[in-house]
PDB file of C-alpha atoms and ligand atoms in Angstrom:
ATOM      1  CA  MET A   1     199.419 208.762  59.655  1.00 97.00           C
ATOM      2  CA  LEU A   2     197.118 211.694  59.603  1.00 98.00           C
ATOM      3  CA  ASN A   3     193.685 211.013  58.591  1.00 98.00           C
ATOM      4  CA  LEU A   4     191.602 213.192  56.552  1.00 98.00           C
ATOM      5  CA  TYR A   5     187.916 213.041  55.176  1.00 98.00           C
ATOM      6  CA  TYR A   6     186.866 214.264  52.003  1.00 98.00           C
ATOM      7  CA  HIS A   7     184.296 213.660  49.347  1.00 98.00           C
ATOM      8  CA  PRO A   8     183.695 215.072  45.708  1.00 98.00           C
ATOM      9  CA  LEU A   9     180.370 216.639  47.158  1.00 98.00           C
ATOM     10  CA  TYR A  10     181.978 219.005  49.457  1.00 98.00           C
ATOM     11  CA  THR A  11     182.588 220.531  45.838  1.00 98.00           C
ATOM     12  CA  GLY A  12     179.916 219.146  43.985  1.00 98.00           C
ATOM     13  CA  GLY A  13     177.771 219.569  46.268  1.00 98.00           C
ATOM     14  CA  ILE A  14     177.640 223.936  44.864  1.00 98.00           C
ATOM     15  CA  ASP A  15     176.164 225.100  41.790  1.00 98.00           C
ATOM     16  CA  PRO A  16     179.319 225.656  39.452  1.00 97.00           C
ATOM     17  CA  GLU A  17     177.291 229.441  39.547  1.00 97.00           C
ATOM     18  CA  ALA A  18     177.735 229.882  43.153  1.00 97.00           C
ATOM     19  CA  ARG A  19     179.663 232.765  44.245  1.00 94.00           C
ATOM     20  CA  PHE A  20     182.045 230.493  45.738  1.00 97.00           C
ATOM     21  CA  PRO A  21     185.237 228.977  44.942  1.00 97.00           C
ATOM     22  CA  ARG A  22     183.869 225.183  45.393  1.00 98.00           C
ATOM     23  CA  ASP A  23     187.330 223.767  43.454  1.00 98.00           C
ATOM     24  CA  ARG A  24     188.899 224.318  46.334  1.00 98.00           C
ATOM     25  CA  TYR A  25     188.227 220.959  48.118  1.00 98.00           C
ATOM     26  CA  THR A  26     189.058 219.339  44.703  1.00 98.00           C
ATOM     27  CA  LEU A  27     192.042 221.173  44.012  1.00 98.00           C
ATOM     28  CA  LEU A  28     194.164 220.173  47.385  1.00 98.00           C
ATOM     29  CA  ALA A  29     192.801 216.685  47.261  1.00 98.00           C
ATOM     30  CA  GLN A  30     194.791 216.034  44.048  1.00 98.00           C
ATOM     31  CA  ARG A  31     197.519 217.657  45.200  1.00 97.00           C
ATOM     32  CA  LEU A  32     197.209 215.602  48.820  1.00 97.00           C
ATOM     33  CA  ALA A  33     196.696 212.583  46.896  1.00 93.00           C
ATOM     34  CA  GLY A  34     200.352 212.096  46.901  1.00 85.00           C
ATOM     35  CA  VAL A  35     201.575 213.453  49.899  1.00 91.00           C
ATOM     36  CA  ASN A  36     203.266 211.313  52.342  1.00 91.00           C
ATOM     37  CA  GLY A  37     202.099 210.435  56.147  1.00 97.00           C
ATOM     38  CA  ILE A  38     199.047 211.444  54.697  1.00 98.00           C
ATOM     39  CA  GLN A  39     195.677 209.018  54.334  1.00 98.00           C
ATOM     40  CA  MET A  40     192.084 210.304  52.681  1.00 98.00           C
ATOM     41  CA  HIS A  41     188.917 208.737  53.937  1.00 98.00           C
ATOM     42  CA  THR A  42     185.364 208.782  52.475  1.00 98.00           C
ATOM     43  CA  PRO A  43     183.133 210.480  54.905  1.00 98.00           C
ATOM     44  CA  ARG A  44     179.892 208.805  56.087  1.00 98.00           C
ATOM     45  CA  LEU A  45     176.518 211.145  56.830  1.00 98.00           C
ATOM     46  CA  ALA A  46     176.172 212.519  59.428  1.00 99.00           C
ATOM     47  CA  THR A  47     172.506 211.655  61.236  1.00 98.00           C
ATOM     48  CA  ARG A  48     169.541 213.819  61.788  1.00 98.00           C
ATOM     49  CA  GLU A  49     169.762 212.842  65.218  1.00 98.00           C
ATOM     50  CA  GLU A  50     173.673 213.787  65.695  1.00 98.00           C
ATOM     51  CA  ILE A  51     172.572 217.316  64.133  1.00 98.00           C
ATOM     52  CA  THR A  52     169.482 218.482  66.755  1.00 98.00           C
ATOM     53  CA  THR A  53     171.425 217.566  69.391  1.00 98.00           C
ATOM     54  CA  VAL A  54     172.765 221.047  69.702  1.00 98.00           C
ATOM     55  CA  HIS A  55     170.265 222.716  66.266  1.00 99.00           C
ATOM     56  CA  ASP A  56     166.725 222.942  66.728  1.00 99.00           C
ATOM     57  CA  ALA A  57     164.889 220.269  65.788  1.00 98.00           C
ATOM     58  CA  ASP A  58     162.351 222.232  63.320  1.00 98.00           C
ATOM     59  CA  TYR A  59     165.440 224.283  61.596  1.00 99.00           C
ATOM     60  CA  VAL A  60     167.571 221.327  61.079  1.00 99.00           C
ATOM     61  CA  ASP A  61     164.585 219.385  59.628  1.00 98.00           C
ATOM     62  CA  ARG A  62     163.453 222.520  57.044  1.00 98.00           C
ATOM     63  CA  PHE A  63     166.575 222.270  55.529  1.00 98.00           C
ATOM     64  CA  LEU A  64     167.128 218.691  54.770  1.00 98.00           C
ATOM     65  CA  ASN A  65     163.339 219.146  53.427  1.00 98.00           C
ATOM     66  CA  GLY A  66     164.418 221.515  51.703  1.00 98.00           C
ATOM     67  CA  GLU A  67     162.320 223.998  53.509  1.00 98.00           C
ATOM     68  CA  LEU A  68     164.202 226.941  54.187  1.00 98.00           C
ATOM     69  CA  SER A  69     162.226 230.225  53.263  1.00 98.00           C
ATOM     70  CA  ASP A  70     164.214 232.158  50.275  1.00 98.00           C
ATOM     71  CA  LYS A  71     166.015 234.928  53.447  1.00 98.00           C
ATOM     72  CA  GLU A  72     166.821 231.499  55.315  1.00 98.00           C
ATOM     73  CA  ALA A  73     168.644 230.114  52.434  1.00 98.00           C
ATOM     74  CA  ARG A  74     169.783 233.676  51.115  1.00 98.00           C
ATOM     75  CA  LYS A  75     171.556 234.192  54.797  1.00 98.00           C
ATOM     76  CA  ILE A  76     173.813 231.393  54.394  1.00 98.00           C
ATOM     77  CA  GLY A  77     175.044 231.765  50.133  1.00 98.00           C
ATOM     78  CA  LEU A  78     176.332 228.845  48.269  1.00 97.00           C
ATOM     79  CA  ARG A  79     173.454 229.883  46.092  1.00 97.00           C
ATOM     80  CA  PRO A  80     171.980 228.374  43.793  1.00 97.00           C
ATOM     81  CA  TRP A  81     171.152 225.203  45.269  1.00 97.00           C
ATOM     82  CA  ARG A  82     170.873 222.013  44.248  1.00 96.00           C
ATOM     83  CA  PRO A  83     169.238 219.047  45.429  1.00 97.00           C
ATOM     84  CA  GLU A  84     173.009 217.831  46.404  1.00 98.00           C
ATOM     85  CA  ILE A  85     173.826 220.276  48.941  1.00 98.00           C
ATOM     86  CA  VAL A  86     172.148 218.123  51.519  1.00 98.00           C
ATOM     87  CA  PRO A  87     174.032 215.503  51.284  1.00 98.00           C
ATOM     88  CA  ARG A  88     177.426 217.526  51.001  1.00 98.00           C
ATOM     89  CA  THR A  89     176.099 219.159  54.174  1.00 98.00           C
ATOM     90  CA  LEU A  90     175.713 215.323  56.262  1.00 99.00           C
ATOM     91  CA  ARG A  91     178.869 214.164  54.774  1.00 99.00           C
ATOM     92  CA  ILE A  92     180.716 217.378  55.953  1.00 99.00           C
ATOM     93  CA  MET A  93     179.290 216.674  59.452  1.00 99.00           C
ATOM     94  CA  GLY A  94     180.140 213.419  59.178  1.00 99.00           C
ATOM     95  CA  GLY A  95     183.615 213.979  58.305  1.00 99.00           C
ATOM     96  CA  SER A  96     184.290 216.296  61.319  1.00 99.00           C
ATOM     97  CA  LEU A  97     182.816 213.470  63.480  1.00 99.00           C
ATOM     98  CA  GLN A  98     184.866 210.829  61.981  1.00 99.00           C
ATOM     99  CA  ALA A  99     187.851 212.812  62.478  1.00 99.00           C
ATOM    100  CA  LEU A 100     186.867 213.626  66.210  1.00 99.00           C
ATOM    101  CA  ASP A 101     186.392 209.953  66.583  1.00 98.00           C
ATOM    102  CA  ASP A 102     190.097 208.594  64.907  1.00 98.00           C
ATOM    103  CA  VAL A 103     191.426 212.182  67.717  1.00 98.00           C
ATOM    104  CA  LEU A 104     189.777 210.344  70.842  1.00 98.00           C
ATOM    105  CA  SER A 105     190.326 207.121  70.212  1.00 98.00           C
ATOM    106  CA  HIS A 106     193.838 207.501  69.213  1.00 98.00           C
ATOM    107  CA  GLY A 107     195.264 210.725  70.221  1.00 98.00           C
ATOM    108  CA  GLY A 108     196.631 213.211  68.101  1.00 98.00           C
ATOM    109  CA  LEU A 109     195.254 215.067  64.630  1.00 98.00           C
ATOM    110  CA  ALA A 110     193.442 214.189  62.247  1.00 99.00           C
ATOM    111  CA  GLY A 111     191.206 217.186  60.123  1.00 98.00           C
ATOM    112  CA  ASN A 112     187.961 217.182  57.795  1.00 98.00           C
ATOM    113  CA  MET A 113     188.982 218.760  54.786  1.00 98.00           C
ATOM    114  CA  ALA A 114     186.271 220.814  54.691  1.00 98.00           C
ATOM    115  CA  GLY A 115     183.871 222.103  57.824  1.00 98.00           C
ATOM    116  CA  GLY A 116     184.547 224.293  60.479  1.00 98.00           C
ATOM    117  CA  THR A 117     181.194 226.190  59.910  1.00 98.00           C
ATOM    118  CA  HIS A 118     181.311 228.868  62.774  1.00 99.00           C
ATOM    119  CA  HIS A 119     178.632 231.254  61.697  1.00 98.00           C
ATOM    120  CA  ALA A 120     176.025 228.178  62.080  1.00 99.00           C
ATOM    121  CA  PHE A 121     173.644 229.186  64.956  1.00 99.00           C
ATOM    122  CA  TYR A 122     170.834 227.266  66.920  1.00 99.00           C
ATOM    123  CA  ASP A 123     168.186 227.666  64.645  1.00 98.00           C
ATOM    124  CA  TYR A 124     169.657 229.403  61.560  1.00 98.00           C
ATOM    125  CA  GLY A 125     172.444 229.158  59.029  1.00 98.00           C
ATOM    126  CA  SER A 126     174.962 232.414  58.217  1.00 98.00           C
ATOM    127  CA  GLY A 127     178.138 233.083  56.099  1.00 98.00           C
ATOM    128  CA  TYR A 128     178.542 229.735  53.879  1.00 98.00           C
ATOM    129  CA  CYS A 129     177.200 227.386  57.136  1.00 98.00           C
ATOM    130  CA  ILE A 130     174.265 225.294  57.337  1.00 98.00           C
ATOM    131  CA  PHE A 131     174.828 223.754  61.106  1.00 99.00           C
ATOM    132  CA  ASN A 132     177.490 224.213  63.204  1.00 99.00           C
ATOM    133  CA  ASP A 133     179.545 221.456  63.381  1.00 99.00           C
ATOM    134  CA  ILE A 134     182.548 222.510  65.960  1.00 99.00           C
ATOM    135  CA  ALA A 135     179.209 223.264  68.161  1.00 99.00           C
ATOM    136  CA  VAL A 136     178.117 219.138  67.039  1.00 99.00           C
ATOM    137  CA  CYS A 137     181.841 217.846  68.191  1.00 99.00           C
ATOM    138  CA  ALA A 138     181.874 219.810  71.309  1.00 99.00           C
ATOM    139  CA  HIS A 139     179.439 217.718  72.227  1.00 98.00           C
ATOM    140  CA  HIS A 140     179.066 214.401  70.936  1.00 98.00           C
ATOM    141  CA  ALA A 141     183.145 214.728  72.429  1.00 98.00           C
ATOM    142  CA  LEU A 142     181.710 215.492  75.526  1.00 98.00           C
ATOM    143  CA  GLN A 143     179.078 212.283  75.907  1.00 98.00           C
ATOM    144  CA  THR A 144     182.534 210.423  75.820  1.00 98.00           C
ATOM    145  CA  PRO A 145     184.305 209.904  79.590  1.00 97.00           C
ATOM    146  CA  LYS A 146     187.279 211.084  78.344  1.00 93.00           C
ATOM    147  CA  VAL A 147     186.530 214.413  77.491  1.00 98.00           C
ATOM    148  CA  LYS A 148     185.847 217.014  80.528  1.00 98.00           C
ATOM    149  CA  ARG A 149     187.111 220.765  78.979  1.00 98.00           C
ATOM    150  CA  ILE A 150     187.441 221.601  75.110  1.00 99.00           C
ATOM    151  CA  LEU A 151     189.876 224.293  73.642  1.00 99.00           C
ATOM    152  CA  ILE A 152     187.996 225.550  70.741  1.00 99.00           C
ATOM    153  CA  LEU A 153     190.607 227.554  68.468  1.00 99.00           C
ATOM    154  CA  ASP A 154     189.056 229.837  66.117  1.00 99.00           C
ATOM    155  CA  LEU A 155     192.138 231.428  63.587  1.00 99.00           C
ATOM    156  CA  ASP A 156     189.585 231.824  60.178  1.00 98.00           C
ATOM    157  CA  VAL A 157     190.117 235.474  59.407  1.00 98.00           C
ATOM    158  CA  HIS A 158     185.994 236.087  60.895  1.00 98.00           C
ATOM    159  CA  GLN A 159     185.211 236.100  64.162  1.00 98.00           C
ATOM    160  CA  GLY A 160     183.538 232.486  65.329  1.00 98.00           C
ATOM    161  CA  ASP A 161     180.516 233.858  66.047  1.00 98.00           C
ATOM    162  CA  GLY A 162     177.953 230.721  66.194  1.00 99.00           C
ATOM    163  CA  THR A 163     180.588 228.594  67.826  1.00 99.00           C
ATOM    164  CA  ALA A 164     180.566 231.581  70.300  1.00 98.00           C
ATOM    165  CA  ALA A 165     177.164 231.974  70.762  1.00 98.00           C
ATOM    166  CA  MET A 166     176.154 228.429  71.259  1.00 98.00           C
ATOM    167  CA  LEU A 167     178.472 227.300  73.112  1.00 98.00           C
ATOM    168  CA  GLN A 168     178.093 230.241  75.461  1.00 98.00           C
ATOM    169  CA  SER A 169     176.433 228.867  78.395  1.00 98.00           C
ATOM    170  CA  TRP A 170     178.838 225.131  78.267  1.00 98.00           C
ATOM    171  CA  ASP A 171     181.436 225.474  81.077  1.00 98.00           C
ATOM    172  CA  SER A 172     183.513 222.662  79.071  1.00 98.00           C
ATOM    173  CA  CYS A 173     183.905 225.014  76.589  1.00 98.00           C
ATOM    174  CA  TYR A 174     186.639 227.308  75.826  1.00 98.00           C
ATOM    175  CA  THR A 175     185.767 229.650  72.696  1.00 98.00           C
ATOM    176  CA  VAL A 176     188.965 231.509  71.097  1.00 99.00           C
ATOM    177  CA  SER A 177     188.370 233.570  68.069  1.00 99.00           C
ATOM    178  CA  LEU A 178     191.391 236.028  66.402  1.00 99.00           C
ATOM    179  CA  HIS A 179     189.658 237.317  63.455  1.00 98.00           C
ATOM    180  CA  GLY A 180     189.585 240.536  61.559  1.00 98.00           C
ATOM    181  CA  GLY A 181     187.514 243.071  63.728  1.00 98.00           C
ATOM    182  CA  ASN A 182     186.315 245.501  60.848  1.00 97.00           C
ATOM    183  CA  ASN A 183     184.902 242.354  58.630  1.00 98.00           C
ATOM    184  CA  PHE A 184     181.699 239.747  58.563  1.00 98.00           C
ATOM    185  CA  PRO A 185     180.142 239.160  61.046  1.00 98.00           C
ATOM    186  CA  PHE A 186     180.079 242.508  61.645  1.00 96.00           C
ATOM    187  CA  LYS A 187     177.712 242.397  64.869  1.00 98.00           C
ATOM    188  CA  LYS A 188     180.629 239.985  66.661  1.00 98.00           C
ATOM    189  CA  GLN A 189     179.515 237.567  69.610  1.00 98.00           C
ATOM    190  CA  GLN A 190     181.130 237.186  72.713  1.00 98.00           C
ATOM    191  CA  SER A 191     183.416 234.155  72.718  1.00 98.00           C
ATOM    192  CA  ASP A 192     185.285 233.729  75.860  1.00 98.00           C
ATOM    193  CA  LEU A 193     188.719 235.250  74.455  1.00 98.00           C
ATOM    194  CA  ASP A 194     188.394 237.662  71.373  1.00 98.00           C
ATOM    195  CA  VAL A 195     191.387 239.094  69.935  1.00 98.00           C
ATOM    196  CA  GLU A 196     190.923 241.515  66.503  1.00 98.00           C
ATOM    197  CA  LEU A 197     192.998 242.587  64.305  1.00 98.00           C
ATOM    198  CA  PRO A 198     193.304 246.018  62.367  1.00 98.00           C
ATOM    199  CA  CYS A 199     192.872 245.817  58.589  1.00 98.00           C
ATOM    200  CA  ASP A 200     196.021 245.075  56.435  1.00 98.00           C
ATOM    201  CA  ALA A 201     197.522 243.437  60.068  1.00 98.00           C
ATOM    202  CA  THR A 202     200.949 242.085  58.549  1.00 98.00           C
ATOM    203  CA  ASP A 203     203.203 238.848  59.631  1.00 98.00           C
ATOM    204  CA  THR A 204     204.737 240.999  62.195  1.00 98.00           C
ATOM    205  CA  GLU A 205     201.548 242.070  63.836  1.00 98.00           C
ATOM    206  CA  TYR A 206     199.263 239.237  62.929  1.00 98.00           C
ATOM    207  CA  LEU A 207     201.784 236.673  65.034  1.00 98.00           C
ATOM    208  CA  SER A 208     202.686 238.874  67.915  1.00 98.00           C
ATOM    209  CA  ALA A 209     198.812 238.451  68.454  1.00 98.00           C
ATOM    210  CA  LEU A 210     198.785 235.026  68.021  1.00 98.00           C
ATOM    211  CA  ASP A 211     201.696 234.301  70.802  1.00 98.00           C
ATOM    212  CA  GLU A 212     200.431 237.010  73.020  1.00 98.00           C
ATOM    213  CA  LEU A 213     197.136 235.202  72.963  1.00 98.00           C
ATOM    214  CA  LEU A 214     198.486 231.671  72.970  1.00 98.00           C
ATOM    215  CA  ALA A 215     200.443 232.717  75.879  1.00 98.00           C
ATOM    216  CA  THR A 216     197.221 233.194  77.917  1.00 98.00           C
ATOM    217  CA  LEU A 217     196.149 229.521  77.421  1.00 98.00           C
ATOM    218  CA  ASN A 218     197.552 226.488  79.095  1.00 98.00           C
ATOM    219  CA  PHE A 219     197.116 223.620  76.741  1.00 98.00           C
ATOM    220  CA  ASN A 220     197.313 220.837  79.782  1.00 98.00           C
ATOM    221  CA  ASP A 221     193.986 222.154  81.102  1.00 98.00           C
ATOM    222  CA  TYR A 222     192.180 220.486  77.985  1.00 98.00           C
ATOM    223  CA  ASP A 223     191.333 217.189  76.417  1.00 98.00           C
ATOM    224  CA  LEU A 224     190.426 218.301  72.810  1.00 99.00           C
ATOM    225  CA  LEU A 225     191.666 220.571  70.871  1.00 99.00           C
ATOM    226  CA  LEU A 226     189.323 221.888  67.840  1.00 99.00           C
ATOM    227  CA  TYR A 227     190.675 224.009  65.664  1.00 99.00           C
ATOM    228  CA  GLN A 228     189.440 225.928  63.718  1.00 99.00           C
ATOM    229  CA  ALA A 229     192.167 226.642  60.592  1.00 99.00           C
ATOM    230  CA  GLY A 230     190.879 229.278  58.144  1.00 98.00           C
ATOM    231  CA  VAL A 231     193.525 230.591  55.814  1.00 98.00           C
ATOM    232  CA  ASP A 232     191.446 233.582  54.610  1.00 98.00           C
ATOM    233  CA  PRO A 233     193.818 235.586  56.660  1.00 98.00           C
ATOM    234  CA  LEU A 234     195.900 235.813  53.790  1.00 98.00           C
ATOM    235  CA  ILE A 235     197.094 238.402  51.679  1.00 98.00           C
ATOM    236  CA  THR A 236     195.301 237.991  48.384  1.00 98.00           C
ATOM    237  CA  ASP A 237     192.075 236.555  50.277  1.00 98.00           C
ATOM    238  CA  ARG A 238     189.232 238.596  48.703  1.00 98.00           C
ATOM    239  CA  LEU A 239     187.231 238.087  51.419  1.00 98.00           C
ATOM    240  CA  GLY A 240     189.928 238.558  54.930  1.00 98.00           C
ATOM    241  CA  ARG A 241     190.999 242.206  54.654  1.00 98.00           C
ATOM    242  CA  LEU A 242     194.835 241.425  56.498  1.00 98.00           C
ATOM    243  CA  ALA A 243     197.907 241.240  55.010  1.00 98.00           C
ATOM    244  CA  VAL A 244     199.191 237.749  55.947  1.00 98.00           C
ATOM    245  CA  THR A 245     201.767 235.236  53.941  1.00 98.00           C
ATOM    246  CA  ARG A 246     201.378 232.299  53.293  1.00 98.00           C
ATOM    247  CA  GLU A 247     204.659 231.835  55.705  1.00 98.00           C
ATOM    248  CA  GLY A 248     202.542 233.812  58.027  1.00 98.00           C
ATOM    249  CA  LEU A 249     199.757 231.378  58.421  1.00 98.00           C
ATOM    250  CA  ASN A 250     202.211 228.218  57.952  1.00 98.00           C
ATOM    251  CA  GLN A 251     203.925 229.984  61.493  1.00 98.00           C
ATOM    252  CA  ARG A 252     200.557 230.244  63.134  1.00 99.00           C
ATOM    253  CA  ASN A 253     199.555 226.524  62.516  1.00 99.00           C
ATOM    254  CA  LEU A 254     203.502 225.509  63.793  1.00 98.00           C
ATOM    255  CA  ARG A 255     202.749 227.313  67.172  1.00 98.00           C
ATOM    256  CA  VAL A 256     199.336 225.891  67.418  1.00 99.00           C
ATOM    257  CA  PHE A 257     200.490 222.551  66.681  1.00 98.00           C
ATOM    258  CA  GLU A 258     203.499 222.445  68.725  1.00 98.00           C
ATOM    259  CA  LYS A 259     201.556 224.078  71.662  1.00 98.00           C
ATOM    260  CA  ALA A 260     199.167 220.562  71.067  1.00 98.00           C
ATOM    261  CA  HIS A 261     202.190 218.581  70.100  1.00 98.00           C
ATOM    262  CA  LEU A 262     203.839 219.415  73.755  1.00 98.00           C
ATOM    263  CA  ALA A 263     200.616 218.832  75.636  1.00 98.00           C
ATOM    264  CA  CYS A 264     199.538 215.633  74.104  1.00 98.00           C
ATOM    265  CA  LEU A 265     196.273 216.987  73.429  1.00 98.00           C
ATOM    266  CA  PRO A 266     194.073 215.670  70.851  1.00 98.00           C
ATOM    267  CA  THR A 267     193.591 217.739  67.926  1.00 99.00           C
ATOM    268  CA  VAL A 268     190.572 217.870  65.059  1.00 99.00           C
ATOM    269  CA  ILE A 269     191.606 220.352  62.287  1.00 99.00           C
ATOM    270  CA  PHE A 270     188.499 221.969  60.312  1.00 99.00           C
ATOM    271  CA  MET A 271     189.236 223.696  57.385  1.00 98.00           C
ATOM    272  CA  GLY A 272     187.567 226.954  57.574  1.00 98.00           C
ATOM    273  CA  GLY A 273     187.304 229.693  54.805  1.00 98.00           C
ATOM    274  CA  GLY A 274     189.865 230.170  52.282  1.00 98.00           C
ATOM    275  CA  TYR A 275     188.607 233.217  49.005  1.00 98.00           C
ATOM    276  CA  ALA A 276     192.045 233.870  47.743  1.00 98.00           C
ATOM    277  CA  GLU A 277     192.302 235.534  43.940  1.00 98.00           C
ATOM    278  CA  PRO A 278     193.951 233.052  42.344  1.00 98.00           C
ATOM    279  CA  ILE A 279     192.034 230.114  43.926  1.00 98.00           C
ATOM    280  CA  ALA A 280     195.545 228.176  44.195  1.00 98.00           C
ATOM    281  CA  ASP A 281     197.089 230.613  46.802  1.00 98.00           C
ATOM    282  CA  THR A 282     194.252 229.099  48.960  1.00 98.00           C
ATOM    283  CA  VAL A 283     194.917 225.979  48.086  1.00 98.00           C
ATOM    284  CA  ASP A 284     198.459 226.473  48.561  1.00 98.00           C
ATOM    285  CA  ALA A 285     198.208 227.313  52.075  1.00 98.00           C
ATOM    286  CA  PHE A 286     195.720 224.332  52.976  1.00 98.00           C
ATOM    287  CA  GLN A 287     197.900 222.251  51.663  1.00 98.00           C
ATOM    288  CA  ASP A 288     200.760 223.584  53.806  1.00 98.00           C
ATOM    289  CA  LEU A 289     198.176 223.374  57.142  1.00 98.00           C
ATOM    290  CA  PHE A 290     197.566 219.464  56.274  1.00 98.00           C
ATOM    291  CA  THR A 291     201.404 219.292  55.065  1.00 98.00           C
ATOM    292  CA  LEU A 292     202.601 220.335  58.437  1.00 98.00           C
ATOM    293  CA  ALA A 293     200.255 218.380  60.470  1.00 98.00           C
ATOM    294  CA  ALA A 294     201.117 214.841  59.117  1.00 98.00           C
ATOM    295  CA  GLN A 295     204.861 215.528  59.735  1.00 98.00           C
ATOM    296  CA  PHE A 296     203.344 216.790  63.507  1.00 98.00           C
ATOM    297  CA  GLN A 297     201.377 213.278  63.626  1.00 98.00           C
ATOM    298  CA  ALA A 298     204.265 211.277  62.336  1.00 98.00           C
ATOM    299  CA  GLN A 299     207.137 212.524  65.439  1.00 96.00           C
ATOM    300  CA  ARG A 300     204.512 210.701  67.870  1.00 91.00           C
TER     301      ARG A 300
HETATM  302 ZN1   ZN B   1     186.580 233.101  57.225  1.00 59.16          ZN
END
């Protein structure tokens, strides 16, 4: 069974007036409710202490107390903020940590139906990301005896800049990002491996870049895969600037899951970006992602 974490606050914690497709979470939950092999769970609230392991305590506290400056909040987006943004953020972090605990205990795959907040830095947020759940999960996993080396594969169309910066000095984490070169964030950070795609890259270009990248990685070298599986490379995505089809994205996920499966590599799936118009295209692509993950989980 594929365990997925979802809470109504993933949508409800964002104001309807915000320029963010907040309904993607509820729509996806409705779609996945009937899918065989998927079990949805309510995530717990992450604690302040779990977040301050990798984030600046002052920044964390000011967010939790509703004291971020207007400038700091503007850099994050998702505005106007409602008080529920705080429990939303803590549920999302909790969902990522619980998916991590699942795969550390049982192997295989588990996922959060949100998160992958890769634009959050040590002491500030940006691009819809408040705290970096990938960095928090990496730190948490390294506290367990089983995990010495972590592969972080970020295939969201935007560079995983916050993750790259936060984990830059961690020898135990190998950060990989495949992203649009001419897209947010315009000031890139340095991952251990960055591959940039030109605007309007098609399935052929996208998948050959991915194959080349994957060929350089030996999944057997790692104890854990943190997969940021954003679907914003999709051709109809408003923020993606690429021309990848739904089938192209499915092929992408298939390649990743196959390699992880062959290496018996425990894998956490973080949802990441997706801003297509119509929103159904984003929901379709995420449905494909988690349905495919459930198929791999069933093969174990
Ligand atoms: Zn993105």
